[in-house]
PDB file of C-alpha atoms in Angstrom:
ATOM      1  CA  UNK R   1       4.205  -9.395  35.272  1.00 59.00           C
ATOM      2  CA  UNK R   2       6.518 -10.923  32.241  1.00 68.00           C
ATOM      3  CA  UNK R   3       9.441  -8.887  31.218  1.00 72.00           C
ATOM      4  CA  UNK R   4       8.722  -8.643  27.216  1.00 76.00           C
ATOM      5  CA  UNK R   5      11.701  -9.496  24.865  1.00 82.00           C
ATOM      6  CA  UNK R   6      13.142  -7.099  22.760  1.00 84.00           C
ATOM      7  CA  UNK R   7      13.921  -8.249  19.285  1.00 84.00           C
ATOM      8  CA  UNK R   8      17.514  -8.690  18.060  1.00 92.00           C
ATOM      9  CA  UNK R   9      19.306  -6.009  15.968  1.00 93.00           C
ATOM     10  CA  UNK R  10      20.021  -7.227  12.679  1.00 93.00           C
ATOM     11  CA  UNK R  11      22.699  -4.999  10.607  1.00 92.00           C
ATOM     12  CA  UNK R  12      21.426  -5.466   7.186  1.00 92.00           C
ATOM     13  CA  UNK R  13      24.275  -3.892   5.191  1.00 92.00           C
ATOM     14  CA  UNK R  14      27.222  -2.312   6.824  1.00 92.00           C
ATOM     15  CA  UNK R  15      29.554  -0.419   4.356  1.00 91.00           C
ATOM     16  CA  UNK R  16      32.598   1.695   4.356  1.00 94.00           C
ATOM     17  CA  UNK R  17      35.127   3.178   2.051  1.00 95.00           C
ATOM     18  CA  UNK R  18      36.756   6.226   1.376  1.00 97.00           C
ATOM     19  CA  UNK R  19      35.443   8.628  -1.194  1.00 97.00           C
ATOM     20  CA  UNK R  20      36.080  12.697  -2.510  1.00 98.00           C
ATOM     21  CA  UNK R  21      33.393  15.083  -0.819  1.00 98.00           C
ATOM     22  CA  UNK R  22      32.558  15.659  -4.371  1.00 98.00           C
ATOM     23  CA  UNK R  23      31.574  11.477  -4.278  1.00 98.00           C
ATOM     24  CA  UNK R  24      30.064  11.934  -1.693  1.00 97.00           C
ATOM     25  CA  UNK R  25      27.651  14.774  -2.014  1.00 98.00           C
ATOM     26  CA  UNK R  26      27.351  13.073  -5.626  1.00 98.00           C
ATOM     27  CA  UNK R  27      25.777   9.717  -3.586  1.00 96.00           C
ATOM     28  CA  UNK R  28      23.652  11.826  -1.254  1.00 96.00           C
ATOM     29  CA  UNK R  29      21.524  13.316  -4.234  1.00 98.00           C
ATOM     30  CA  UNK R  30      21.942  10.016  -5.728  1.00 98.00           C
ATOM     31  CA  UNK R  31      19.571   8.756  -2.839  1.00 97.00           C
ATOM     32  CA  UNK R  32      17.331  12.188  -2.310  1.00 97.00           C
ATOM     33  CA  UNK R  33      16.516  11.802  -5.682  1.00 98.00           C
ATOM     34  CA  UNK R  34      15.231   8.162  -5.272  1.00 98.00           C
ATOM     35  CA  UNK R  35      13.639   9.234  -2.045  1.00 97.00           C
ATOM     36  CA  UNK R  36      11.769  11.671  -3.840  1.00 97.00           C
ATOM     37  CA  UNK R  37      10.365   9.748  -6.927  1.00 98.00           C
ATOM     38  CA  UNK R  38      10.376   6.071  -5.656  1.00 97.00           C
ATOM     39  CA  UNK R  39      10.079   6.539  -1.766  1.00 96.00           C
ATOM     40  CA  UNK R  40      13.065   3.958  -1.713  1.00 97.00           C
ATOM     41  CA  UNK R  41      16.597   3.506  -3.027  1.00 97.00           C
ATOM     42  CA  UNK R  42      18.739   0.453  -3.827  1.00 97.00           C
ATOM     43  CA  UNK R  43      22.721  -0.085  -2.471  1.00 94.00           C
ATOM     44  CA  UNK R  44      24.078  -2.538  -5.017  1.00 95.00           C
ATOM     45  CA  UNK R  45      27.154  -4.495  -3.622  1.00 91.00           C
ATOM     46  CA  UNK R  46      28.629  -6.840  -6.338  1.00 90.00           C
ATOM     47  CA  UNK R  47      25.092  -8.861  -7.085  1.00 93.00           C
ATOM     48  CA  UNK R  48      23.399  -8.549  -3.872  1.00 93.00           C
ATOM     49  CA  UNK R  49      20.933  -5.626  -3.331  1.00 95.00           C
ATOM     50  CA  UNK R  50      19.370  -3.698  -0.522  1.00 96.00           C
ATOM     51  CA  UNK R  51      16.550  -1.650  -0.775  1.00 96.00           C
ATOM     52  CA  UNK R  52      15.734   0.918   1.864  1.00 96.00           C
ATOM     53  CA  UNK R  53      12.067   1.807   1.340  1.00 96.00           C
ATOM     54  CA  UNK R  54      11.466   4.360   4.561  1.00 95.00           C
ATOM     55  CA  UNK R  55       7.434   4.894   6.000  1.00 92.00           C
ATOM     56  CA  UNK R  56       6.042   8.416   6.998  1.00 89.00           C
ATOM     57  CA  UNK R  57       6.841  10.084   9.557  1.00 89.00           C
ATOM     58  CA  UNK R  58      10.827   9.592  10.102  1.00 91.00           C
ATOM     59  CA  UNK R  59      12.698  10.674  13.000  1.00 92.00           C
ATOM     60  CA  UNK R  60      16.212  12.313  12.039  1.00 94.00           C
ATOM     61  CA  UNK R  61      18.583  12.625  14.276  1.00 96.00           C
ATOM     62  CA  UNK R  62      22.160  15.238  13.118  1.00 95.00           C
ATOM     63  CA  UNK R  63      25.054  14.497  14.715  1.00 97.00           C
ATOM     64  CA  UNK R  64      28.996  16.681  14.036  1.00 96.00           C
ATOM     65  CA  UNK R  65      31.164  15.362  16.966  1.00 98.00           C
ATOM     66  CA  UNK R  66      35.378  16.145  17.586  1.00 98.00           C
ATOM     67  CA  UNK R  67      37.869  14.289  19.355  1.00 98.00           C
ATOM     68  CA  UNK R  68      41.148  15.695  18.942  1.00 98.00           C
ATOM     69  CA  UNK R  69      41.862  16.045  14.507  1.00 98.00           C
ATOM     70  CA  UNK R  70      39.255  13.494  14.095  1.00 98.00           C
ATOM     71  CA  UNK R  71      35.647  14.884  12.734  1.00 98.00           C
ATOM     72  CA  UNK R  72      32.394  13.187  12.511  1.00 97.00           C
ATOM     73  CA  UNK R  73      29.039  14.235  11.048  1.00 96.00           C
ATOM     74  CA  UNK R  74      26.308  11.777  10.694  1.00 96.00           C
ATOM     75  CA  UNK R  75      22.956  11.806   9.390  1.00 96.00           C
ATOM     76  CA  UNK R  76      20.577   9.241  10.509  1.00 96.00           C
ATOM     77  CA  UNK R  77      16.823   8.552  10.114  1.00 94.00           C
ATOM     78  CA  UNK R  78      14.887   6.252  11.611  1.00 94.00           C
ATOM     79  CA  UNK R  79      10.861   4.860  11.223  1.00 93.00           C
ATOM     80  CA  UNK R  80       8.619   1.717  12.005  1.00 89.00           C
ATOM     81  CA  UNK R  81       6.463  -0.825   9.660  1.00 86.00           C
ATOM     82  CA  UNK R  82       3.948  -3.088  11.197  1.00 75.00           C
ATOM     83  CA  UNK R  83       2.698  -3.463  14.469  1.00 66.00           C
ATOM     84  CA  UNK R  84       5.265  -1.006  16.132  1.00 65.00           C
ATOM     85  CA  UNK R  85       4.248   2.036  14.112  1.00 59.00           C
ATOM     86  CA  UNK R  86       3.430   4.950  15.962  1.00 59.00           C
ATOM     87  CA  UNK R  87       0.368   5.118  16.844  1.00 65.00           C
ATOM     88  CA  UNK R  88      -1.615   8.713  16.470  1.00 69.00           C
ATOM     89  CA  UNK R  89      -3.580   9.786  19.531  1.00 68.00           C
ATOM     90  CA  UNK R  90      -7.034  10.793  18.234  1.00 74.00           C
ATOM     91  CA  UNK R  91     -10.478  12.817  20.502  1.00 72.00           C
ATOM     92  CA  UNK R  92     -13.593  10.959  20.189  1.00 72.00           C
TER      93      UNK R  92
END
């Protein structure tokens, strides 16, 4: 039996900076809105662009986590393209 590979994780864009919750909230419409009437949105850094463009169904995942003053909420969501969709169990 051969152990199959996994493939390697590729961080496509990795960004931080500080922003107002008002700038915040402000970019988090920013991308529902694209979500809803493009099914994709763009982060533009200097000249170089990344699109997003998410498939049906996504798995979210909500996360708020403490340690000592320090506070953490993240929002993540997660699908597949290609050959490792989920696959839908059908009855025949």
């Amino acid at each position: 039996m051969q152990k199959q590979m996994k493939p390697m994780t590729e961080v496509v864009l990795k960004h931080k900076e500080r922003q107002s919750v008002v700038e915040f909230a402000t970019m988090l419409e920013a991308i529902a809105q694209k979500l809803k009437e493009n099914g994709e949105f763009t982060f533009v850094q200097g000249t170089e662009q990344t699109i997003v463009s998410p498939t049906e169904p996504l798995k979210i995942e909500y996360s708020y986590t403490k340690k000592g003053d320090k506070h953490s909420f993240e929002i993540e969501f997660d699908w597949y393209t290609g050959t490792q969709a989920p696959k839908k169990m059908t009855i025949e």
